[in-house]
Short mmCIF file of C-alpha atoms in Angstrom, two decimals:
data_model
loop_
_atom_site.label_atom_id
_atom_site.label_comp_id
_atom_site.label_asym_id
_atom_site.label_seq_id
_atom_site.Cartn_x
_atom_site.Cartn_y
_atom_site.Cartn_z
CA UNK P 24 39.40 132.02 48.31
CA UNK P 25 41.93 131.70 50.71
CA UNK P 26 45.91 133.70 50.12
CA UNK P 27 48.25 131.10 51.39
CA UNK P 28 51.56 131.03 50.45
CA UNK P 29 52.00 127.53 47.91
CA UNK P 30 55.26 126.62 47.71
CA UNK P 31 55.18 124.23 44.18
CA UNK P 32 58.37 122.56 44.02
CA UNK P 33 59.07 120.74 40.52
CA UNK P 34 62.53 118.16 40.15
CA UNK P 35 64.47 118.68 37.14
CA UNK P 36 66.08 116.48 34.93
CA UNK P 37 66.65 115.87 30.97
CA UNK P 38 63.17 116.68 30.65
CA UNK P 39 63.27 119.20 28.03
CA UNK P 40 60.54 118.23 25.86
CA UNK P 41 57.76 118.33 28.63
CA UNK P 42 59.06 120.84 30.89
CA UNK P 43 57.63 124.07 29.20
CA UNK P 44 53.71 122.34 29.19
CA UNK P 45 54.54 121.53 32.99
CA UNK P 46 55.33 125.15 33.97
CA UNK P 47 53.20 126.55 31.47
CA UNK P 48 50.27 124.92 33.71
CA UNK P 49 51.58 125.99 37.07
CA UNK P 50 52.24 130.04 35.91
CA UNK P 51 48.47 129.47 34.73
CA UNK P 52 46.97 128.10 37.26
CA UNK P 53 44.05 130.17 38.96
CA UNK P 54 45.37 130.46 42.38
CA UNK P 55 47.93 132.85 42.00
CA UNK P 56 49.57 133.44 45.24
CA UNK P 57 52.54 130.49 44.61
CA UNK P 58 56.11 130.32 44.34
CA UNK P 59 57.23 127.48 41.80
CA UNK P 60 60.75 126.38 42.65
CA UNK P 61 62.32 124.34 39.59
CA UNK P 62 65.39 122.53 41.41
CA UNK P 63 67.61 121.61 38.08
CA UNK P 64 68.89 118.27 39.71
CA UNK P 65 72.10 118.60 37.15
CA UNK P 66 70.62 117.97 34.09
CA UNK P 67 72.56 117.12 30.69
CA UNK P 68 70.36 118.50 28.07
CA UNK P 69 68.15 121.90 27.68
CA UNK P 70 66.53 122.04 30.85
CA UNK P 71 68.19 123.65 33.17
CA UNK P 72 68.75 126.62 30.29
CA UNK P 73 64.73 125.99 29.79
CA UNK P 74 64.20 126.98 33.79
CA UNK P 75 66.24 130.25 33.40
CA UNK P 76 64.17 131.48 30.89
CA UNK P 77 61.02 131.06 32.93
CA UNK P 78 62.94 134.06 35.40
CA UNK P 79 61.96 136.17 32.68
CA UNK P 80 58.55 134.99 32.31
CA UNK P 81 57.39 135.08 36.09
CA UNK P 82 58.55 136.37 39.39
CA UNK P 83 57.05 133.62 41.06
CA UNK P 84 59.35 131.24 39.56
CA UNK P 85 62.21 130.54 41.37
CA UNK P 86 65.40 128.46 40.27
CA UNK P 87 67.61 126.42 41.95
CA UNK P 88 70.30 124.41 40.08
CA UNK P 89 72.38 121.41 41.97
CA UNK P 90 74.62 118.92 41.34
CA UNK P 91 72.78 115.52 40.56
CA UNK P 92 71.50 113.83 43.24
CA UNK P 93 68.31 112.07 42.17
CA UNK P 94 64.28 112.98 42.95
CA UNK P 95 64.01 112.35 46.34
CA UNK P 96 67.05 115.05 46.86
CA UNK P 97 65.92 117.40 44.21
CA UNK P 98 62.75 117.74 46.21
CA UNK P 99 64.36 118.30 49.73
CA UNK P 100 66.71 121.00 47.98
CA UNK P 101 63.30 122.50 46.99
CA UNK P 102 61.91 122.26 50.52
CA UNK P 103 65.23 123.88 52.11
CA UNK P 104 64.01 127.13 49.97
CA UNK P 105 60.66 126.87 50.43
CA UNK P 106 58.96 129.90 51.74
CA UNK P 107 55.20 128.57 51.33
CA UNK P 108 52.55 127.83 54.08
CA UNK P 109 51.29 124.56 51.85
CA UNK P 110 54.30 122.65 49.67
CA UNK P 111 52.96 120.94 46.60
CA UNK P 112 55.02 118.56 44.20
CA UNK P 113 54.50 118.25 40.90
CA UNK P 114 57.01 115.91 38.25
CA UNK P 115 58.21 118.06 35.41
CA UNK P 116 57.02 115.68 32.70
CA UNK P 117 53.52 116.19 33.88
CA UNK P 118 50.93 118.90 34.60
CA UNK P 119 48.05 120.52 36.65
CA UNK P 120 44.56 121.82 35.43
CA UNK P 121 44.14 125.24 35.73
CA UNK P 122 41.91 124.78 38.89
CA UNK P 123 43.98 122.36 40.72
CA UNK P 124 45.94 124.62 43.33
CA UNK P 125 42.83 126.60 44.42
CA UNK P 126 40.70 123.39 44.59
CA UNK P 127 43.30 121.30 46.83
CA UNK P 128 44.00 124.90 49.14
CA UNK P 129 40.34 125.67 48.77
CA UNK P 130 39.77 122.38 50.33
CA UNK P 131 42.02 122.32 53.09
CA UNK P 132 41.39 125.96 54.21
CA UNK P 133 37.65 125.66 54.41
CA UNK P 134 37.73 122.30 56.36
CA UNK P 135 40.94 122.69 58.40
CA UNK P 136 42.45 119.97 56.95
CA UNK P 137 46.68 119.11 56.47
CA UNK P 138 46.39 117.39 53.48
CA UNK P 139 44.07 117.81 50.48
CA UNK P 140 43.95 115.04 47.51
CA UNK P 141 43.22 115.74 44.18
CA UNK P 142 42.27 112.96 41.28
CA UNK P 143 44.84 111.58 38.75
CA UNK P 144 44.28 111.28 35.55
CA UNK P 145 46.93 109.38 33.26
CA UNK P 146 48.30 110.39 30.05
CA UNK P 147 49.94 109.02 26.83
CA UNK P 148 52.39 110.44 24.38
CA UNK P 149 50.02 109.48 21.51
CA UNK P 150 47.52 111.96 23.36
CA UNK P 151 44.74 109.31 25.00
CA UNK P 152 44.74 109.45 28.81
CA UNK P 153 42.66 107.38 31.40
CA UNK P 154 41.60 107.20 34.94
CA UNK P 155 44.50 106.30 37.65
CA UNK P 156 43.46 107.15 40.68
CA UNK P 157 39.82 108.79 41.05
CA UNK P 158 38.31 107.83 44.65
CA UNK P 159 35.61 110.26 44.25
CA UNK P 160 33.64 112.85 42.47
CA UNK P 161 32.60 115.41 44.98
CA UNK P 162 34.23 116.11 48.34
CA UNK P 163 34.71 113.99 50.94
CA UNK P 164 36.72 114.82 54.38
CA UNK P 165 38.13 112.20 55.76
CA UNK P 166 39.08 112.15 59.76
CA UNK P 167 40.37 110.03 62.39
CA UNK P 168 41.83 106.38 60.92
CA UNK P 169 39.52 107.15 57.90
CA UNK P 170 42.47 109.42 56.47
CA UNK P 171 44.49 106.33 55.69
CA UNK P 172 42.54 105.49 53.18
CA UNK P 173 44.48 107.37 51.19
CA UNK P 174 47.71 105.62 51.41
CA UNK P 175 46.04 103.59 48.65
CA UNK P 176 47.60 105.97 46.49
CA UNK P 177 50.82 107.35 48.31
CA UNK P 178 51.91 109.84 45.68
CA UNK P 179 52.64 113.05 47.01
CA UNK P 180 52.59 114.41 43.51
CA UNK P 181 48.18 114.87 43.95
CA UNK P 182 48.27 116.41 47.25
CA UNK P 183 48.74 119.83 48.59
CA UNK P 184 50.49 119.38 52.53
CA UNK P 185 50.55 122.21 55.26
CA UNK P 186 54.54 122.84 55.85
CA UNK P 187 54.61 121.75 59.89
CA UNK P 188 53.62 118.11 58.40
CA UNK P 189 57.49 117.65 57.28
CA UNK P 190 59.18 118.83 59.96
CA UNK P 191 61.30 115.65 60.89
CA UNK P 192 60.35 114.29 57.66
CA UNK P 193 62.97 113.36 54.18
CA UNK P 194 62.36 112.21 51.19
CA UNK P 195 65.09 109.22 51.39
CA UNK P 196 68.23 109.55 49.06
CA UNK P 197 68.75 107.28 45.40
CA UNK P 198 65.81 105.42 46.22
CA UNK P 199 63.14 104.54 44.06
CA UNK P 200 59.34 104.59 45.10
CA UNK P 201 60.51 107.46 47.09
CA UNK P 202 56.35 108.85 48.00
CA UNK P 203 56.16 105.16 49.66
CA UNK P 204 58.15 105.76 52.26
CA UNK P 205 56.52 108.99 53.65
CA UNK P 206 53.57 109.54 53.08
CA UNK P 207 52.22 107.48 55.72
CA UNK P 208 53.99 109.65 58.38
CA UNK P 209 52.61 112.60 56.50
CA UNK P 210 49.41 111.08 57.06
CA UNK P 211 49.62 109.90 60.77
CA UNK P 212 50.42 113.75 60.93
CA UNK P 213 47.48 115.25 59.68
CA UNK P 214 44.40 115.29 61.68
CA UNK P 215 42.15 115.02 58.31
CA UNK P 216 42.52 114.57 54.78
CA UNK P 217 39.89 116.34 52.44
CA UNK P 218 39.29 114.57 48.64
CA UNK P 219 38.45 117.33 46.32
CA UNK P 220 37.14 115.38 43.42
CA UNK P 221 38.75 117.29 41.50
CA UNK P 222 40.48 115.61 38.20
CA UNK P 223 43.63 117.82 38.88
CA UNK P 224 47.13 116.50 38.65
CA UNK P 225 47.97 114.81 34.84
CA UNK P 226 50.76 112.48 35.14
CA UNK P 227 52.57 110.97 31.58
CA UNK P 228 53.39 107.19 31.76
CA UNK P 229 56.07 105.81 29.51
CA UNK P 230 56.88 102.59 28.41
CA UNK P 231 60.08 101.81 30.21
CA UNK P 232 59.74 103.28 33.33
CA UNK P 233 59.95 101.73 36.38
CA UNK P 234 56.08 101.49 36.91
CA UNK P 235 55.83 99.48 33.56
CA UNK P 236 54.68 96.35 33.07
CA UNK P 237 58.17 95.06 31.64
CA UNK P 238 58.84 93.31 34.46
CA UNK P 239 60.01 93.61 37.97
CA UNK P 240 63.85 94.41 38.51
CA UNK P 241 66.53 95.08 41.33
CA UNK P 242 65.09 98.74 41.96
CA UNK P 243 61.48 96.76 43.48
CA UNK P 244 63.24 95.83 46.82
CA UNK P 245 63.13 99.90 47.37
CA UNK P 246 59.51 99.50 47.14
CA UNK P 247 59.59 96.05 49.48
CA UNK P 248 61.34 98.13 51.95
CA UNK P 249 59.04 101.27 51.65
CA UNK P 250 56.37 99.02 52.73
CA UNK P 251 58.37 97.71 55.36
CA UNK P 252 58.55 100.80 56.86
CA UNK P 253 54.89 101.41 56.09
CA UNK P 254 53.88 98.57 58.22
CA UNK P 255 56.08 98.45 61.36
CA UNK P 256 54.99 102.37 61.54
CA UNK P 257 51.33 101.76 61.18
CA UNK P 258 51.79 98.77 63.49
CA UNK P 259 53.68 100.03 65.91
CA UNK P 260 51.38 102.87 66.26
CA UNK P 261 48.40 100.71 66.36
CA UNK P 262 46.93 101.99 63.12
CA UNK P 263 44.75 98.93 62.42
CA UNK P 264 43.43 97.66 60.01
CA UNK P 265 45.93 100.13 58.02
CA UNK P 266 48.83 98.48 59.60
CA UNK P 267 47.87 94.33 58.76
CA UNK P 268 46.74 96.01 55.51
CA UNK P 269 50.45 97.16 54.79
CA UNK P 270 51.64 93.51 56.01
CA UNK P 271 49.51 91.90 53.10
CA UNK P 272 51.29 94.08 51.20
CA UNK P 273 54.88 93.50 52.66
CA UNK P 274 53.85 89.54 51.87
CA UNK P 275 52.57 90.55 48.17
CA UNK P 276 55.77 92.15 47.01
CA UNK P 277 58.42 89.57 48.43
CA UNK P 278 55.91 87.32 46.99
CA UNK P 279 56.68 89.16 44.10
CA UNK P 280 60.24 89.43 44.27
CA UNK P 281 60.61 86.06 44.66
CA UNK P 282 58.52 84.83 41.46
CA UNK P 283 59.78 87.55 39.07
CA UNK P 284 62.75 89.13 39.54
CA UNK P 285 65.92 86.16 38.82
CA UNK P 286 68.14 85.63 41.75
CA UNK P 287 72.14 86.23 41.07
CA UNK P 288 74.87 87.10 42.99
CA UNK P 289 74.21 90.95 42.62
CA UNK P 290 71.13 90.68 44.51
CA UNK P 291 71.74 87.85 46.85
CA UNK P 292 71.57 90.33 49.33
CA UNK P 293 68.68 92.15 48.29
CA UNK P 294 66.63 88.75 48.71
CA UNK P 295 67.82 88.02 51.88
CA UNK P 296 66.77 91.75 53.78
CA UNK P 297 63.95 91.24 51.78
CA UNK P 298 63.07 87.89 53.42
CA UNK P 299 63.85 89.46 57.13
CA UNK P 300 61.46 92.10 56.05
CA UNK P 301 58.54 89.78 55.44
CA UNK P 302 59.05 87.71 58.50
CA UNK P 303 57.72 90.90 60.43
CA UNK P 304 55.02 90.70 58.26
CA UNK P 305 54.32 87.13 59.10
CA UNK P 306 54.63 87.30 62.82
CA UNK P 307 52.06 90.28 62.53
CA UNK P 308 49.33 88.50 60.50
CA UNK P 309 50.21 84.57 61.39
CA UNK P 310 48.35 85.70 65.01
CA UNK P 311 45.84 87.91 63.38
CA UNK P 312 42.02 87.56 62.07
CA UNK P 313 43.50 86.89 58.43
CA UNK P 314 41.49 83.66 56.33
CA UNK P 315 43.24 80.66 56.68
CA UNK P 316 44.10 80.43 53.13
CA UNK P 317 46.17 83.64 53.40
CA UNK P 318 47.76 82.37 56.65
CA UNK P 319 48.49 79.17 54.70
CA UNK P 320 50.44 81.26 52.21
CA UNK P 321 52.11 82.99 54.80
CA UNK P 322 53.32 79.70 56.07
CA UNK P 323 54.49 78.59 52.30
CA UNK P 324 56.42 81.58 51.77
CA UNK P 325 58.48 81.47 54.61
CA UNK P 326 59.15 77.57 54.76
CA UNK P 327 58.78 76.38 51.28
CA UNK P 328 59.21 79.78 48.62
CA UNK P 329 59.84 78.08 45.35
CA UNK P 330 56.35 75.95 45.73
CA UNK P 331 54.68 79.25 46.69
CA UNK P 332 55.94 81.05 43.72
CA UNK P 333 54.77 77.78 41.55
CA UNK P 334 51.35 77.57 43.46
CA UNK P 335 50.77 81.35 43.60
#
């Protein structure tokens, strides 16, 4: 088993019921040589209290407490204090197998890869749990363009990452969808991505939350620009067919945007970046290999959007 240095860094915030079963599982895991930073991004209830008495607990727990500033901030505070040789991130309402930091370093070590990917498994309050993201059962490496597969599942929450792969590279502030807009830099980084198999990383799903199926709101043009990012990088790059793959996506969540979420004068705005976003995706995949139905609803959302929400 390899020693590296694992820097787990864990956001913090008005999580006090699920907090101690999230650190419990990182002090237990079997890889011991980590450091888990809990960055208390200003909570209101227990929590932060909850962290300081993990000090006594474990000197591998370090603590950070900050004024609010949101996930993507939280994380980059824990990054800043970092001392690791790998950085893993893990959401403080979920938790990690025992096995899941020595199968992701395990992984990476022994096949010189940047990033190693781990399973996720979903869980329930009411205690039944089911597959979320499982792309395999036994290890696969993945090299060259092959690595992008993984930006399937963006989350940065099942992957361990070498430290030189965010140099240059933020979390961006108050948005939502946050992994979306960097893990595929992370990945155009990495020379190869190794798939452990492993069913490692447990994450709880709410009703409520933003990736419920309540409905789409004002914070899903964070995700329509994420992607938007996603696919003039890839593009621009000449990560094909990753980067027309991204455009189908760009043109699947304005399509979205414009069927589900109600247009006002609070997000007039929203709509209309949103709209210059997706005409980069249409330029891109009007001229490419694409069926003709799709290029006919490429055509329908830009010129007629009402009938394409109707028709589609």
């Amino acid at each position: 088993m390899a020693n590296k240095l694992v820097s787990i860094i864990v956001p913090v915030y008005n999580v006090e019921k699920y907090l101690p079963k999230c650190v419990d599982s990182l002090i237990n895991q079997t890889y011991k040589n980590v450091e888990i930073i809990l960055v208390d991004d200003g909570s209101t209830d227990q929590s932060g209290n909850i962290c300081d008495t993990y000090l006594e607990k474990d000197n591998r727990i370090v603590v950070l407490h900050k004024k609010n500033g949101g996930l993507s901030d939280a994380r980059n505070f824990g990054i800043e204090h970092a001392k690791g040789d790998y950085y893993s991130f893990v959401d403080s309402d979920d938790y990690l197998k025992e096995q899941t930091i020595e199968y992701l370093v395990d992984a990476a070590e022994n096949n010189d890869c940047q990033i190693s990917v781990c399973n996720m498994i979903r869980f329930y309050d009411d205690g039944t749990n089911d597959v979320f993201y499982k792309p395999c059962n036994n290890q696969v490496i993945l090299e060259n363009n092959d690595r992008f597969q993984t930006l399937s599942q963006p989350s940065v929450c099942n992957k361990l990452f070498k430290k030189e792969l965010f140099d240059g590279v933020k979390f961006p502030y108050r948005k939502y969808y946050e992994d979306t807009f960097v893990y595929h830099e992370l990945c155009y980084k990495a020379d190869k991505v190794a798939l452990t198999g492993y069913d490692g990383y447990w994450y709880l799903s709410r009703k409520g939350s933003i990736l419920g199926h309540e409905g789409l709101n004002n914070n899903y043009f964070d995700f329509i620009e994420a992607v938007w990012l996603r696919s003039t990088f890839l593009v621009s790059h000449n990560v094909q067919p990753y980067g027309n793959d991204a455009c189908l996506s760009l043109y699947a969540a304005v399509s979205q945007a414009e069927k589900l979420i109600k247009k006002d004068s609070g997000n007039k705005e929203m709509f209309k970046k949103a709209f210059s976003y997706y005409l980069f995706a249409y330029k891109q995949l009007i001229k490419s290999n694409v069926s003709i139905k799709q290029k006919v609803r490429l055509v329908l959302l830009k010129y007629l959007p009402k009938l394409h929400a109707k028709l589609y």
